[in-house]
Amino acid sequence: MTWSVRMAAVTIALLVGVASADDRGRIERLGVEECVARALVAAPDLATAQARLSVREGELEKAKRARFLPEVGFSSSLAPVLGAQGKLDSDLPSERVIDTDDLGPSTRVELGFIQPIWTAGRITAAINAATAGVAAQAAASDRTAAEVVEQTKTLYYGVLLARAIEAVLEETHEAFGKALTSARDRRDDGDAKITELDILNLRVSAAEAAKELPRLRASEVTALEALKRLMGMPPDAAIDLEDRRLEPVVTTVAPLEEYEATLFDRNPQWKEVTAGVTAKEEEVKRAQAEFYPQVFLKGGFEYGYAPDRRRQTNPFVVDNFNYLRGPGGALTVGWKLSFHMIAAEVGIKRAELLTVENERRSARTGLPLELRDAYRRVAYSREQIEGLAEGRKAGRAILTFSVTNFDLGVGEPADILQGLGLYGRVSADYFEAVRNYNVAVAQLARIMGETTARPEKPAE
């Protein structure tokens, strides 16, 4: 599954990754979908998870082949040996050795095999453990992919939030500047309603709005650089966001009961720990099988030759240099009798099983809690957006009336201060609620195991 996700991301990146450039043709603008697709391709954590999955698949293939294919070994050696020649009429050169002083070559060739026949369940347990290991690592890869998607979206919406609040502060600072100019003009014209204290309050408010702008710009740059890094790009890459405004994403949120009903079927973390428990259970069985003997077929072929030593034909004489043994085989029973060591290994495997079982119990209670928390975040963030949207409209209306009245000479400086303050606070709260909603939707998708890069269109 993870490999198909990565291939889909590669395809998306190739099809839409060459995003539209700006009017100057130098900055590549990417939407959230393109950013997610590139991050899935470039993320080092996901590449590591995929490599680990390949290792697990190799272990499974190795375990399967051990069932039907024998283990075969080959060795060849070349070494010097003292010569030994006997009389031709003697089959026992130890009685009539005539020369042992010369030094000559000797070679040996050995080919052997071992074919398991009955292993008390060792091979079956190894295959089952490797199969569960592949499933666990595949789920871990899916979990990593879902985390990359969530992290990418969080950074993307973080950049838009910084820009949105920066725009509000710039608008507020500009309005304060205009109000300050109007106040000074009115005072110069002899308007008794404008005092020096009013002008000072406007100057202080303008400074308060201006002081936050450098921090927001720095946070915007930092978030954008982090997003580029996640996509495998340098910090100075000519990349920018396609979206110019921070809007709530359009998505269908099902009832909580539907998510709870399918949580354990879709959540990659649960799949990982469940498969991990199965793998450890099989490892315990494999360790316990060492208490029993195993039956196997063992055989091979051995050949040795030393030209400076006479070959022996007497069957009662052992010749370690000129010989031919096999090919042949024997039915063999092998049994490890170090039961104390086997018991210790079984204890280790049981302790490892207990560890992953505790992780599964924690996930059993923790995942539903995490799901409900994410779902509530989506719900109340959406409600906040709806309420703050109305407040933002009202704040802008108050601001427009107060600024207009002040420019006409009928408004009070206090109205400007109150109107700009209300508009700035409610606008900042609105955009923060939008960012929180979008991030909560991404978090909910991660919990439910959604790893594909789906486009999210802003709400109308």
Coordinates of C-alpha atoms in Angstrom, one line a residue:
M1 CA 0.0 0.0 0.0
T2 CA 2.7 2.4 0.9
W3 CA 4.6 1.8 -2.3
S4 CA 1.4 2.6 -4.3
V5 CA 0.9 5.8 -2.2
R6 CA 4.5 6.9 -3.1
M7 CA 4.0 6.1 -6.8
A8 CA 0.7 8.0 -6.8
A9 CA 2.5 10.9 -5.2
V10 CA 5.3 10.7 -7.8
T11 CA 2.7 10.8 -10.5
I12 CA 0.9 13.8 -9.0
A13 CA 4.2 15.6 -8.6
L14 CA 5.1 15.0 -12.3
L15 CA 1.6 15.9 -13.6
V16 CA 1.0 19.0 -11.5
G17 CA 4.4 19.6 -9.9
V18 CA 5.4 21.9 -12.6
A19 CA 3.1 24.5 -11.2
S20 CA 2.1 27.8 -12.7
A21 CA 4.7 30.5 -12.3
D22 CA 4.0 34.0 -11.5
D23 CA 4.0 36.8 -14.0
R24 CA 7.8 37.1 -13.9
G25 CA 8.1 33.4 -14.6
R26 CA 10.6 32.9 -11.8
I27 CA 8.6 31.7 -8.7
E28 CA 6.9 28.3 -8.8
R29 CA 3.6 28.4 -6.9
L30 CA 2.4 25.2 -5.3
G31 CA -1.0 24.3 -3.8
V32 CA -1.4 22.1 -0.8
E33 CA -1.9 19.0 -3.0
E34 CA 1.4 19.6 -4.9
C35 CA 3.2 20.2 -1.6
V36 CA 1.9 17.0 -0.1
A37 CA 2.8 15.0 -3.3
R38 CA 6.4 16.3 -3.2
A39 CA 6.7 15.7 0.5
L40 CA 5.7 12.1 0.1
V41 CA 8.3 11.6 -2.5
A42 CA 11.1 13.5 -0.7
A43 CA 10.5 12.7 3.0
P44 CA 13.5 10.8 4.4
D45 CA 11.5 9.2 7.1
L46 CA 9.2 7.7 4.5
A47 CA 12.1 6.4 2.4
T48 CA 13.6 4.8 5.6
A49 CA 10.2 3.2 6.3
Q50 CA 10.1 1.8 2.8
A51 CA 13.6 0.4 3.1
R52 CA 12.7 -1.3 6.3
L53 CA 9.7 -2.8 4.5
S54 CA 12.0 -4.2 1.8
V55 CA 14.1 -5.8 4.6
R56 CA 11.0 -7.4 6.1
E57 CA 9.9 -8.7 2.7
G58 CA 13.4 -10.2 2.2
E59 CA 13.1 -11.9 5.6
L60 CA 9.8 -13.4 4.6
E61 CA 11.1 -14.7 1.4
K62 CA 14.1 -16.2 3.2
A63 CA 11.8 -18.0 5.7
K64 CA 9.6 -19.4 2.9
R65 CA 12.6 -20.8 1.0
A66 CA 13.9 -22.5 4.1
R67 CA 10.8 -24.8 4.0
F68 CA 11.4 -26.5 0.6
L69 CA 15.0 -25.6 -0.4
P70 CA 18.0 -27.0 1.3
E71 CA 20.9 -25.1 2.7
V72 CA 23.9 -25.8 0.5
G73 CA 27.6 -24.9 1.2
F74 CA 30.7 -25.2 -0.8
S75 CA 34.4 -24.8 0.1
S76 CA 37.7 -25.3 -1.6
S77 CA 41.2 -25.1 -0.2
L78 CA 44.8 -25.3 -1.3
A79 CA 47.7 -26.0 1.1
P80 CA 51.2 -27.5 1.2
V81 CA 51.7 -31.0 2.7
L82 CA 54.7 -33.2 3.3
G83 CA 55.0 -36.0 0.8
A84 CA 54.8 -39.7 1.7
Q85 CA 55.6 -42.6 -0.7
G86 CA 55.5 -46.3 0.2
K87 CA 56.6 -49.4 -1.8
L88 CA 54.2 -50.5 -4.4
D89 CA 53.7 -53.9 -2.9
S90 CA 52.6 -52.5 0.4
D91 CA 49.1 -51.2 1.3
L92 CA 50.4 -49.9 4.6
P93 CA 52.9 -47.2 4.0
S94 CA 53.4 -46.8 7.7
E95 CA 55.5 -50.0 7.5
R96 CA 57.6 -49.1 4.5
V97 CA 57.7 -45.3 4.0
I98 CA 60.7 -44.4 1.8
D99 CA 60.4 -40.6 1.6
T100 CA 58.8 -37.9 3.8
D101 CA 61.1 -34.9 3.2
D102 CA 59.6 -33.3 0.1
L103 CA 56.9 -30.6 0.3
G104 CA 54.0 -30.7 -2.2
P105 CA 50.5 -29.3 -2.8
S106 CA 47.2 -30.6 -1.6
T107 CA 43.7 -29.5 -2.4
R108 CA 40.3 -30.2 -0.9
V109 CA 36.8 -29.6 -2.3
E110 CA 33.7 -30.0 -0.1
L111 CA 30.0 -29.7 -1.1
G112 CA 27.3 -30.2 1.5
F113 CA 23.6 -29.7 2.0
I114 CA 21.0 -29.9 4.8
Q115 CA 17.3 -30.4 4.0
P116 CA 14.9 -30.0 6.9
I117 CA 12.2 -32.6 7.1
W118 CA 10.6 -32.0 10.5
T119 CA 11.5 -29.0 12.7
A120 CA 8.8 -29.1 15.4
G121 CA 7.2 -25.9 13.9
R122 CA 10.4 -23.8 13.7
I123 CA 10.0 -23.0 10.0
T124 CA 6.2 -22.4 10.2
A125 CA 6.6 -20.1 13.1
A126 CA 9.4 -18.2 11.2
I127 CA 7.2 -17.8 8.2
N128 CA 4.3 -16.6 10.2
A129 CA 6.5 -14.2 12.2
A130 CA 8.0 -12.8 9.0
T131 CA 4.6 -12.4 7.4
A132 CA 3.3 -10.4 10.4
G133 CA 6.6 -8.4 10.4
V134 CA 5.9 -7.4 6.8
A135 CA 2.3 -6.3 7.7
A136 CA 3.6 -4.4 10.7
Q137 CA 6.2 -2.5 8.7
A138 CA 3.7 -1.8 5.9
A139 CA 1.4 -0.2 8.5
A140 CA 4.4 1.7 9.9
S141 CA 5.1 3.1 6.5
D142 CA 1.5 4.1 6.1
R143 CA 1.6 5.8 9.5
T144 CA 4.7 7.7 8.5
A145 CA 3.1 8.8 5.2
A146 CA 0.0 10.0 7.1
E147 CA 2.2 12.0 9.5
V148 CA 4.1 13.5 6.5
V149 CA 0.8 14.6 5.0
E150 CA -0.4 16.2 8.2
Q151 CA 2.9 17.9 8.8
T152 CA 2.9 19.3 5.3
K153 CA -0.6 20.7 5.6
T154 CA 0.2 22.2 9.1
L155 CA 3.2 24.1 7.7
Y156 CA 1.2 25.2 4.6
Y157 CA -1.6 26.6 6.6
G158 CA 0.9 28.1 9.1
V159 CA 2.4 30.2 6.3
L160 CA -1.0 31.3 5.2
L161 CA -2.0 32.2 8.8
A162 CA 1.1 34.4 9.3
R163 CA 0.4 36.2 6.0
A164 CA -3.3 36.7 6.9
I165 CA -2.6 38.2 10.3
E166 CA 0.2 40.2 8.8
A167 CA -2.2 41.7 6.3
V168 CA -4.6 42.6 9.1
L169 CA -1.9 44.3 11.1
E170 CA -0.7 46.2 8.0
E171 CA -4.3 47.3 7.3
T172 CA -4.7 48.3 11.0
H173 CA -1.4 50.2 11.0
E174 CA -2.3 52.0 7.9
A175 CA -5.7 53.0 9.3
F176 CA -4.0 54.3 12.5
G177 CA -1.6 56.3 10.4
K178 CA -4.5 57.9 8.4
A179 CA -6.4 58.6 11.6
L180 CA -3.3 60.2 13.2
T181 CA -2.9 62.4 10.2
S182 CA -6.6 63.4 10.3
A183 CA -6.3 64.1 14.0
R184 CA -3.4 66.4 13.6
D185 CA -5.1 68.2 10.8
R186 CA -8.2 68.7 12.8
R187 CA -6.2 69.9 15.8
D188 CA -4.3 72.4 13.6
D189 CA -7.7 73.6 12.3
G190 CA -8.8 74.3 15.8
D191 CA -11.0 71.3 16.5
A192 CA -11.4 71.3 20.3
K193 CA -12.4 67.6 20.4
I194 CA -8.9 66.6 19.5
T195 CA -6.5 66.7 22.3
E196 CA -2.8 65.9 22.6
L197 CA -3.7 62.8 24.6
D198 CA -5.8 61.6 21.7
I199 CA -2.9 62.0 19.3
L200 CA -0.5 60.2 21.7
N201 CA -3.0 57.3 22.0
L202 CA -3.2 57.0 18.3
R203 CA 0.6 57.0 18.0
V204 CA 0.9 54.3 20.7
S205 CA -1.7 52.2 19.0
A206 CA 0.0 52.5 15.6
A207 CA 3.3 51.5 17.2
E208 CA 1.7 48.5 18.9
A209 CA 0.4 47.3 15.5
A210 CA 3.8 47.9 13.8
K211 CA 5.8 46.0 16.4
E212 CA 4.2 42.7 15.6
L213 CA 4.9 42.8 11.9
P214 CA 8.6 41.8 12.0
R215 CA 7.7 38.8 14.2
L216 CA 5.0 37.6 11.9
R217 CA 7.2 38.0 8.8
A218 CA 9.9 36.0 10.5
S219 CA 7.5 33.2 11.4
E220 CA 6.2 33.2 7.9
V221 CA 9.7 32.8 6.4
T222 CA 10.5 30.1 9.0
A223 CA 7.4 28.1 8.2
L224 CA 8.0 28.4 4.4
E225 CA 11.6 27.2 4.8
A226 CA 10.4 24.2 6.9
L227 CA 7.9 23.4 4.2
K228 CA 10.6 23.5 1.5
R229 CA 12.8 21.3 3.5
L230 CA 10.0 18.7 3.9
M231 CA 9.6 18.7 0.1
G232 CA 13.4 18.1 -0.3
M233 CA 14.2 21.7 -1.4
P234 CA 16.8 24.2 -0.2
P235 CA 15.6 27.2 1.9
D236 CA 16.3 29.6 -1.0
A237 CA 14.3 27.6 -3.6
A238 CA 12.1 29.8 -5.8
I239 CA 8.9 28.3 -4.3
D240 CA 5.8 30.0 -3.0
L241 CA 2.2 29.1 -2.1
E242 CA -0.5 29.0 -4.7
D243 CA -3.2 30.1 -2.3
R244 CA -3.3 33.8 -1.5
R245 CA -5.9 33.6 1.2
L246 CA -6.4 31.3 4.2
E247 CA -9.8 29.7 3.8
P248 CA -11.5 26.7 5.5
V249 CA -11.1 23.6 3.4
V250 CA -14.2 21.9 2.0
T251 CA -14.5 18.4 3.4
T252 CA -17.3 16.0 4.4
V253 CA -17.2 15.2 8.0
A254 CA -19.1 12.0 8.8
P255 CA -20.8 11.4 12.2
L256 CA -18.4 10.4 15.0
E257 CA -20.0 7.0 15.2
E258 CA -18.9 6.2 11.7
Y259 CA -15.3 7.0 12.4
E260 CA -15.4 5.0 15.6
A261 CA -16.8 2.0 13.8
T262 CA -14.0 1.9 11.3
L263 CA -11.1 3.3 13.4
F264 CA -9.4 0.0 14.1
D265 CA -9.8 -1.2 10.5
R266 CA -8.2 2.0 9.1
N267 CA -5.7 3.3 11.7
P268 CA -2.2 2.4 10.7
Q269 CA -0.8 2.6 14.2
W270 CA -3.3 -0.1 15.4
K271 CA -2.5 -2.3 12.4
E272 CA 1.2 -1.9 13.2
V273 CA 0.9 -2.9 16.9
T274 CA -1.6 -5.7 16.1
A275 CA 0.8 -7.2 13.5
G276 CA 3.6 -6.7 15.9
V277 CA 1.9 -8.8 18.6
T278 CA 1.3 -11.6 16.0
A279 CA 5.0 -11.5 15.0
K280 CA 6.1 -11.8 18.7
E281 CA 3.7 -14.6 19.4
E282 CA 5.2 -16.6 16.5
E283 CA 8.7 -15.8 17.7
V284 CA 7.8 -17.3 21.1
K285 CA 6.6 -20.4 19.3
R286 CA 9.8 -20.6 17.3
A287 CA 11.9 -20.3 20.5
Q288 CA 9.8 -23.0 22.2
A289 CA 10.3 -25.4 19.3
E290 CA 14.0 -25.5 20.2
F291 CA 13.1 -27.8 23.1
Y292 CA 12.3 -30.5 20.6
P293 CA 14.6 -32.4 18.1
Q294 CA 14.5 -31.9 14.4
V295 CA 14.9 -34.4 11.6
F296 CA 16.8 -33.4 8.5
L297 CA 18.6 -35.0 5.5
K298 CA 22.3 -34.2 5.5
G299 CA 24.8 -35.2 2.8
G300 CA 27.2 -34.0 0.2
F301 CA 30.4 -34.6 -1.7
E302 CA 34.0 -34.5 -0.5
Y303 CA 37.2 -34.8 -2.6
G304 CA 40.9 -34.4 -1.7
Y305 CA 44.1 -34.8 -3.7
A306 CA 47.8 -34.6 -2.9
P307 CA 50.0 -35.8 -5.8
D308 CA 53.1 -36.2 -3.5
R309 CA 51.4 -38.7 -1.3
R310 CA 50.4 -42.2 -2.3
R311 CA 46.6 -42.8 -2.4
Q312 CA 45.4 -45.5 0.1
T313 CA 43.2 -48.3 -1.0
N314 CA 43.0 -50.1 2.3
P315 CA 39.5 -49.4 3.7
F316 CA 40.9 -49.5 7.3
V317 CA 43.4 -46.7 6.6
V318 CA 42.2 -43.1 7.0
D319 CA 43.7 -40.9 4.3
N320 CA 43.1 -37.2 4.9
F321 CA 44.7 -36.0 1.7
N322 CA 43.7 -38.4 -1.1
Y323 CA 40.0 -39.4 -0.8
L324 CA 36.6 -39.4 -2.5
R325 CA 33.5 -39.5 -0.3
G326 CA 30.1 -39.4 -1.7
P327 CA 28.0 -38.1 -3.2
G328 CA 25.5 -39.4 -0.5
G329 CA 23.3 -38.5 2.4
A330 CA 21.9 -39.6 5.7
L331 CA 18.7 -39.2 7.6
T332 CA 19.8 -37.3 10.7
V333 CA 18.3 -36.3 14.1
G334 CA 19.6 -33.1 15.7
W335 CA 18.7 -32.0 19.2
K336 CA 19.9 -29.1 21.3
L337 CA 20.2 -30.2 24.8
S338 CA 21.1 -26.9 26.4
F339 CA 17.6 -26.5 27.8
H340 CA 18.6 -23.8 30.2
M341 CA 19.8 -21.6 27.4
I342 CA 16.6 -22.3 25.4
A343 CA 14.5 -21.4 28.4
A344 CA 16.3 -18.1 28.7
E345 CA 15.6 -17.3 25.1
V346 CA 12.0 -18.2 25.5
G347 CA 11.8 -15.8 28.4
I348 CA 13.3 -13.0 26.4
K349 CA 10.8 -13.5 23.6
R350 CA 7.9 -13.6 26.1
A351 CA 9.1 -10.3 27.6
E352 CA 9.2 -8.8 24.1
L353 CA 5.7 -10.1 23.5
L354 CA 4.5 -8.5 26.7
T355 CA 6.0 -5.2 25.6
V356 CA 4.1 -5.1 22.3
E357 CA 0.9 -6.3 24.0
N358 CA 1.1 -3.4 26.4
E359 CA 1.5 -1.1 23.4
R360 CA -1.6 -2.6 21.8
R361 CA -3.6 -2.1 25.1
S362 CA -2.4 1.5 25.2
A363 CA -3.5 2.0 21.6
R364 CA -6.8 0.3 22.3
T365 CA -7.8 3.0 24.8
G366 CA -5.7 5.9 23.4
L367 CA -6.8 5.9 19.8
P368 CA -10.5 6.4 20.4
L369 CA -9.6 9.2 22.8
E370 CA -7.4 10.8 20.1
L371 CA -10.1 10.4 17.5
R372 CA -12.8 12.0 19.7
D373 CA -10.4 14.9 20.5
A374 CA -9.7 15.5 16.9
Y375 CA -13.3 15.3 16.0
R376 CA -14.2 17.8 18.6
R377 CA -11.5 20.1 17.4
V378 CA -13.0 20.0 13.9
A379 CA -16.5 20.7 15.3
Y380 CA -15.8 23.6 17.6
S381 CA -13.3 25.1 15.1
R382 CA -16.0 25.1 12.5
E383 CA -18.4 26.8 14.9
Q384 CA -15.8 29.4 15.8
I385 CA -15.3 30.2 12.1
E386 CA -19.0 30.7 11.6
G387 CA -19.3 33.0 14.7
L388 CA -16.1 34.9 14.1
A389 CA -17.0 35.4 10.4
E390 CA -20.0 37.4 11.5
G391 CA -18.0 39.2 14.1
R392 CA -15.4 40.1 11.5
K393 CA -18.0 41.6 9.2
A394 CA -19.4 43.6 12.1
G395 CA -16.0 44.7 13.1
R396 CA -15.2 45.9 9.6
A397 CA -18.5 47.8 9.5
I398 CA -17.7 49.5 12.8
L399 CA -14.2 50.3 11.5
T400 CA -15.6 51.8 8.3
F401 CA -18.2 54.0 10.1
S402 CA -15.7 55.2 12.7
V403 CA -13.0 56.0 10.1
T404 CA -15.5 57.7 7.8
N405 CA -17.0 59.8 10.6
F406 CA -13.6 60.7 11.9
D407 CA -12.5 61.9 8.4
L408 CA -15.7 63.9 8.2
G409 CA -14.8 65.6 11.5
V410 CA -17.8 64.2 13.5
G411 CA -16.1 61.1 15.0
E412 CA -14.1 60.8 18.2
P413 CA -10.6 59.3 18.5
A414 CA -11.9 56.8 21.0
D415 CA -14.2 55.4 18.3
I416 CA -11.2 54.9 16.0
L417 CA -9.2 53.2 18.8
Q418 CA -12.1 50.9 19.7
G419 CA -13.1 50.1 16.1
L420 CA -9.5 49.3 15.0
G421 CA -8.9 47.3 18.1
L422 CA -12.0 45.2 17.7
Y423 CA -11.4 44.6 14.0
G424 CA -7.8 43.5 14.6
R425 CA -8.7 41.1 17.4
V426 CA -11.6 39.5 15.7
S427 CA -9.8 39.2 12.4
A428 CA -6.8 37.5 14.0
D429 CA -9.1 35.2 15.9
Y430 CA -11.0 34.3 12.7
F431 CA -7.9 33.4 10.7
E432 CA -6.5 31.4 13.7
A433 CA -9.8 29.5 13.9
V434 CA -9.5 28.7 10.1
R435 CA -6.0 27.4 10.5
N436 CA -7.0 25.3 13.5
Y437 CA -9.9 23.9 11.6
N438 CA -7.8 23.0 8.6
V439 CA -5.2 21.4 10.8
A440 CA -7.9 19.5 12.8
V441 CA -9.2 18.1 9.5
A442 CA -5.7 17.0 8.6
Q443 CA -5.3 15.4 12.0
L444 CA -8.5 13.5 11.7
A445 CA -7.4 12.2 8.3
R446 CA -4.1 11.0 9.8
I447 CA -5.9 9.1 12.5
M448 CA -8.2 7.4 10.0
G449 CA -5.1 6.4 7.9
E450 CA -5.7 8.7 4.9
T451 CA -2.3 8.9 3.2
T452 CA -3.2 9.9 -0.4
A453 CA -2.7 13.5 -1.5
R454 CA -6.2 14.7 -2.2
P455 CA -6.9 18.3 -3.3
E456 CA -8.8 20.4 -0.8
K457 CA -10.7 23.3 -2.3
P458 CA -11.3 26.4 -0.2
A459 CA -14.8 27.0 1.0
E460 CA -16.9 29.5 -1.0

